[in-house]
Amino acid sequence: EKLLETDGERAADSAFFVRLVDAHREHGTHLRALELSSRAVARFPRDPQLYTQHAQLLLGARDSVLARGLARFPKHAPLLVLQ
């Protein structure tokens, strides 16, 4: 990730983001992977590989996001409705 800050040429490469997001996903830092994926899709809106990767992350997080939210906010009505 330090390359994003120091090497603007790499940050301009969508393949770099694909690899970086995959690395975070493989290491279990799913929220960071999702954050980087969101940035990548915004930066490269016409890249189908980035969009597909982002969609996979979102779909994979669907169940865990609700469970985490309910654990943190068990009495929050809008979250309870989503069950």
PDB file of C-alpha atoms in Angstrom:
ATOM      1  CA  GLU A   1       0.000   0.000   0.000  1.00  0.00           C
ATOM      2  CA  LYS A   2       2.947   2.319   0.442  1.00  0.00           C
ATOM      3  CA  LEU A   3       3.295   2.236  -3.332  1.00  0.00           C
ATOM      4  CA  LEU A   4      -0.040   4.057  -3.583  1.00  0.00           C
ATOM      5  CA  GLU A   5       1.469   6.983  -1.699  1.00  0.00           C
ATOM      6  CA  THR A   6       4.892   7.026  -3.326  1.00  0.00           C
ATOM      7  CA  ASP A   7       4.463   5.659  -6.833  1.00  0.00           C
ATOM      8  CA  GLY A   8       1.793   7.502  -8.778  1.00  0.00           C
ATOM      9  CA  GLU A   9       2.487   5.387 -11.848  1.00  0.00           C
ATOM     10  CA  ARG A  10       1.456   2.175 -10.072  1.00  0.00           C
ATOM     11  CA  ALA A  11      -1.589   3.870  -8.599  1.00  0.00           C
ATOM     12  CA  ALA A  12      -2.645   4.645 -12.162  1.00  0.00           C
ATOM     13  CA  ASP A  13      -2.703   0.927 -13.011  1.00  0.00           C
ATOM     14  CA  SER A  14      -5.963  -0.929 -12.430  1.00  0.00           C
ATOM     15  CA  ALA A  15      -4.164  -4.306 -12.337  1.00  0.00           C
ATOM     16  CA  PHE A  16      -2.244  -3.077  -9.290  1.00  0.00           C
ATOM     17  CA  PHE A  17      -5.531  -2.487  -7.476  1.00  0.00           C
ATOM     18  CA  VAL A  18      -6.822  -5.934  -8.439  1.00  0.00           C
ATOM     19  CA  ARG A  19      -3.720  -7.528  -6.896  1.00  0.00           C
ATOM     20  CA  LEU A  20      -3.816  -5.299  -3.812  1.00  0.00           C
ATOM     21  CA  VAL A  21      -7.487  -6.039  -3.125  1.00  0.00           C
ATOM     22  CA  ASP A  22      -6.883  -9.766  -3.612  1.00  0.00           C
ATOM     23  CA  ALA A  23      -3.966  -9.627  -1.165  1.00  0.00           C
ATOM     24  CA  HIS A  24      -6.159  -8.026   1.497  1.00  0.00           C
ATOM     25  CA  ARG A  25      -8.936 -10.512   0.902  1.00  0.00           C
ATOM     26  CA  GLU A  26      -6.501 -13.434   1.200  1.00  0.00           C
ATOM     27  CA  HIS A  27      -5.093 -12.040   4.451  1.00  0.00           C
ATOM     28  CA  GLY A  28      -8.537 -11.680   5.984  1.00  0.00           C
ATOM     29  CA  THR A  29      -8.698  -7.891   5.986  1.00  0.00           C
ATOM     30  CA  HIS A  30     -12.008  -7.846   4.151  1.00  0.00           C
ATOM     31  CA  LEU A  31     -13.084  -4.344   5.157  1.00  0.00           C
ATOM     32  CA  ARG A  32      -9.802  -2.912   3.877  1.00  0.00           C
ATOM     33  CA  ALA A  33     -10.219  -4.914   0.670  1.00  0.00           C
ATOM     34  CA  LEU A  34     -13.698  -3.450   0.258  1.00  0.00           C
ATOM     35  CA  GLU A  35     -12.425   0.068   0.921  1.00  0.00           C
ATOM     36  CA  LEU A  36      -9.652  -0.271  -1.654  1.00  0.00           C
ATOM     37  CA  SER A  37     -12.049  -1.859  -4.110  1.00  0.00           C
ATOM     38  CA  SER A  38     -14.439   1.075  -3.761  1.00  0.00           C
ATOM     39  CA  ARG A  39     -11.608   3.506  -4.439  1.00  0.00           C
ATOM     40  CA  ALA A  40     -10.466   1.478  -7.438  1.00  0.00           C
ATOM     41  CA  VAL A  41     -13.943   1.346  -8.994  1.00  0.00           C
ATOM     42  CA  ALA A  42     -14.268   5.099  -8.551  1.00  0.00           C
ATOM     43  CA  ARG A  43     -10.836   5.652 -10.091  1.00  0.00           C
ATOM     44  CA  PHE A  44     -11.343   3.199 -12.990  1.00  0.00           C
ATOM     45  CA  PRO A  45     -15.119   3.178 -13.632  1.00  0.00           C
ATOM     46  CA  ARG A  46     -14.797   1.434 -17.009  1.00  0.00           C
ATOM     47  CA  ASP A  47     -12.733  -1.525 -15.781  1.00  0.00           C
ATOM     48  CA  PRO A  48     -14.931  -4.656 -15.785  1.00  0.00           C
ATOM     49  CA  GLN A  49     -12.455  -6.732 -13.765  1.00  0.00           C
ATOM     50  CA  LEU A  50     -12.426  -4.206 -10.916  1.00  0.00           C
ATOM     51  CA  TYR A  51     -16.200  -3.953 -10.992  1.00  0.00           C
ATOM     52  CA  THR A  52     -16.590  -7.736 -10.865  1.00  0.00           C
ATOM     53  CA  GLN A  53     -14.136  -7.982  -7.989  1.00  0.00           C
ATOM     54  CA  HIS A  54     -16.041  -5.246  -6.137  1.00  0.00           C
ATOM     55  CA  ALA A  55     -19.366  -6.997  -6.702  1.00  0.00           C
ATOM     56  CA  GLN A  56     -17.904 -10.260  -5.373  1.00  0.00           C
ATOM     57  CA  LEU A  57     -16.705  -8.508  -2.223  1.00  0.00           C
ATOM     58  CA  LEU A  58     -20.081  -6.880  -1.669  1.00  0.00           C
ATOM     59  CA  LEU A  59     -21.985 -10.113  -2.202  1.00  0.00           C
ATOM     60  CA  GLY A  60     -19.594 -12.012   0.063  1.00  0.00           C
ATOM     61  CA  ALA A  61     -20.007  -9.459   2.851  1.00  0.00           C
ATOM     62  CA  ARG A  62     -23.801  -9.480   2.738  1.00  0.00           C
ATOM     63  CA  ASP A  63     -24.393 -11.908   5.610  1.00  0.00           C
ATOM     64  CA  SER A  64     -21.495 -10.862   7.800  1.00  0.00           C
ATOM     65  CA  VAL A  65     -22.363  -7.160   7.588  1.00  0.00           C
ATOM     66  CA  LEU A  66     -25.805  -7.705   9.067  1.00  0.00           C
ATOM     67  CA  ALA A  67     -24.485 -10.010  11.786  1.00  0.00           C
ATOM     68  CA  ARG A  68     -21.807  -7.474  12.776  1.00  0.00           C
ATOM     69  CA  GLY A  69     -24.330  -4.662  12.790  1.00  0.00           C
ATOM     70  CA  LEU A  70     -26.757  -6.568  14.978  1.00  0.00           C
ATOM     71  CA  ALA A  71     -23.955  -7.488  17.382  1.00  0.00           C
ATOM     72  CA  ARG A  72     -22.990  -3.818  17.707  1.00  0.00           C
ATOM     73  CA  PHE A  73     -26.492  -2.354  17.690  1.00  0.00           C
ATOM     74  CA  PRO A  74     -28.888  -5.107  18.822  1.00  0.00           C
ATOM     75  CA  LYS A  75     -31.850  -2.778  19.405  1.00  0.00           C
ATOM     76  CA  HIS A  76     -31.533  -0.599  16.308  1.00  0.00           C
ATOM     77  CA  ALA A  77     -34.870  -1.016  14.552  1.00  0.00           C
ATOM     78  CA  PRO A  78     -33.699  -0.475  10.951  1.00  0.00           C
ATOM     79  CA  LEU A  79     -31.145  -3.292  11.359  1.00  0.00           C
ATOM     80  CA  LEU A  80     -33.714  -5.564  12.974  1.00  0.00           C
ATOM     81  CA  VAL A  81     -35.998  -5.085   9.982  1.00  0.00           C
ATOM     82  CA  LEU A  82     -33.250  -6.345   7.666  1.00  0.00           C
ATOM     83  CA  GLN A  83     -33.182  -9.758   9.342  1.00  0.00           C
TER      84      GLN A  83
END
